[in-house]
């Protein structure tokens, strides 16, 4: 699947490279740069999932440890919220929808709270009597960190939509 994403990324970058050769006004140049940022951030998310998250899952399977139901709930909640943010960020970019973009950006406090809860859960888990707890702890902390980075990229994508300088539109029209 990642190869398909890589191919799509290559096509998008090739298209944007052609666009960059056109004479663009200031507003168009800003939109172009924002699109490049969004496309690259989406590619970074793909890399995180393909390379890092898949490797973490494989490591868990190879080592044979289980993630407790409570920890699964913590990770699942964070995953769902981050996934929603990513979907909203993509929609914001594709549809140039500032409401979706602002929704993603405003999720920062909720994400930080969920990460803090996940980190506290991990701290409690580390002192438990589980066998193999360090390996599980290491993978779980890595998953949390990757989800945090995915949200960061989604937020940066959303910012490209709200950062467009609309006054340039009016200056161009005058």
C-alpha positions as a printed Julia matrix, in Angstrom:
174×3 Matrix{Float64}:
   0.0     0.0     0.0
   2.78    2.43    0.84
   4.18    2.1    -2.67
   0.85    3.45   -3.96
   1.08    6.37   -1.55
   4.67    6.98   -2.66
   3.6     6.98   -6.31
   0.77    9.42   -5.56
   3.19   11.66   -3.66
   5.59   11.61   -6.6
   2.79   12.62   -8.99
   1.65   15.43   -6.71
   5.18   16.78   -6.33
   5.74   16.53  -10.1
   2.52   18.45  -10.71
   3.43   21.08   -8.14
   6.89   21.4    -9.71
   5.2    22.23  -13.02
   2.95   24.75  -11.3
   6.0    26.4    -9.71
   7.35   27.17  -13.18
   4.35   29.37  -13.93
   4.26   33.06  -13.15
   2.48   33.11   -9.82
   1.34   36.17   -7.95
   2.04   36.49   -4.23
  -1.22   34.84   -3.17
  -0.76   31.95   -5.61
   2.83   31.49   -4.45
   1.65   31.32   -0.85
  -1.02   28.75   -1.72
   1.56   26.78   -3.7
   3.97   26.72   -0.75
   1.14   25.68    1.58
   0.19   22.83   -0.75
   3.81   21.65   -0.84
   3.85   21.66    2.95
   0.6    19.7     3.14
   1.71   17.14    0.54
   5.04   16.61    2.29
   3.41   16.33    5.72
   1.02   13.71    4.4
   4.01   11.8     3.03
   5.72   12.02    6.43
   2.6    10.52    8.02
   2.73    7.69    5.5
   6.38    7.08    6.34
   5.6     7.05   10.07
   2.89    4.48    9.59
   4.7     2.33    7.02
   8.11    2.3     8.62
   7.65    2.99   12.3
   4.17    1.87   13.34
   4.3    -1.35   11.34
   7.73   -2.14   12.81
   6.37   -1.58   16.32
   3.53   -4.0    15.64
   5.93   -6.57   14.23
   8.2    -6.17   17.26
   5.26   -6.81   19.57
   4.32   -9.95   17.66
   7.93  -11.22   17.49
   8.51  -10.7    21.21
   5.14  -12.27   22.01
   4.0    -9.82   24.65
   0.44   -8.72   25.04
  -0.83   -5.21   25.53
  -3.27   -5.08   28.43
  -6.91   -4.17   27.83
  -6.5    -0.95   29.81
  -3.44    0.05   27.78
  -5.24   -0.86   24.57
  -8.08    1.48   25.57
  -5.63    4.32   26.25
  -3.85    3.82   22.92
  -7.1     3.32   21.01
  -8.58    6.56   22.33
  -5.48    8.5    21.3
  -5.43    6.73   17.93
  -9.07    7.57   17.2
  -8.62   11.25   18.05
  -5.4    11.52   16.01
  -7.03    9.68   13.08
  -9.97   12.1    13.2
  -7.54   15.02   13.2
  -5.69   13.63   10.2
  -8.9    13.04    8.24
 -10.11   16.54    9.07
  -6.74   18.02    8.05
  -6.83   16.26    4.68
 -10.4    17.42    4.15
  -9.44   20.96    5.14
  -6.66   21.01    2.55
  -8.62   19.32   -0.23
 -11.73   21.45    0.25
  -9.92   24.57    1.51
 -12.23   24.36    4.51
 -11.12   26.67    7.31
 -13.68   25.23    9.73
 -12.09   21.79    9.47
  -8.64   23.34    9.67
  -9.53   25.27   12.82
 -11.08   22.13   14.3
  -7.77   20.29   13.87
  -5.74   23.15   15.31
  -8.09   23.51   18.28
  -7.64   19.82   19.13
  -4.16   20.58   20.51
  -5.29   20.8    24.15
  -7.33   17.58   23.88
  -4.4    15.77   22.27
  -2.02   17.06   24.95
  -4.4    15.87   27.67
  -4.71   12.42   26.09
  -0.93   12.18   25.74
  -0.47   13.21   29.37
  -2.97   10.53   30.45
  -1.2     7.96   28.26
   2.19    8.94   29.71
   0.84    8.69   33.27
  -0.63    5.28   32.47
   2.74    4.19   31.1
   4.54    5.42   34.22
   2.19    3.35   36.41
   2.59    0.36   34.13
   6.37    0.47   34.32
   6.32   -0.17   38.06
   3.88   -3.1    37.76
   4.9    -6.7    38.25
   4.25   -7.74   34.61
   6.89   -9.96   33.09
   8.28   -8.47   29.91
   7.02   -5.1    31.0
   9.99   -3.15   29.7
   9.63   -4.4    26.12
   5.9    -3.69   26.18
   6.52   -0.3    27.79
   9.06    0.59   25.11
   6.69   -0.27   22.25
   3.73    1.49   23.88
   5.73    4.68   24.5
   6.91    4.59   20.88
   3.31    4.24   19.68
   2.3     7.27   21.75
   5.22    9.27   20.35
   4.35    8.33   16.75
   0.71    9.28   17.27
   1.85   12.6    18.7
   3.97   13.2    15.57
   1.1    12.26   13.28
  -1.08   14.86   15.0
   1.74   17.41   14.63
   1.8    16.8    10.87
  -2.0    16.98   10.68
  -1.93   20.27   12.56
   0.73   21.66   10.24
  -1.42   20.64    7.27
  -4.42   22.41    8.79
  -2.37   25.54    9.39
  -1.69   25.76    5.66
  -5.4    26.36    5.13
  -5.86   29.07    7.74
  -2.53   30.76    7.02
  -3.53   31.79    3.52
  -3.35   35.56    3.39
  -6.81   36.48    2.16
  -6.05   40.17    1.97
  -3.77   39.37   -0.98
  -6.9    38.34   -2.89
  -8.38   41.79   -2.43
  -5.12   43.53   -3.33
  -4.93   41.46   -6.54
  -8.49   42.4    -7.48
  -7.9    46.14   -6.94
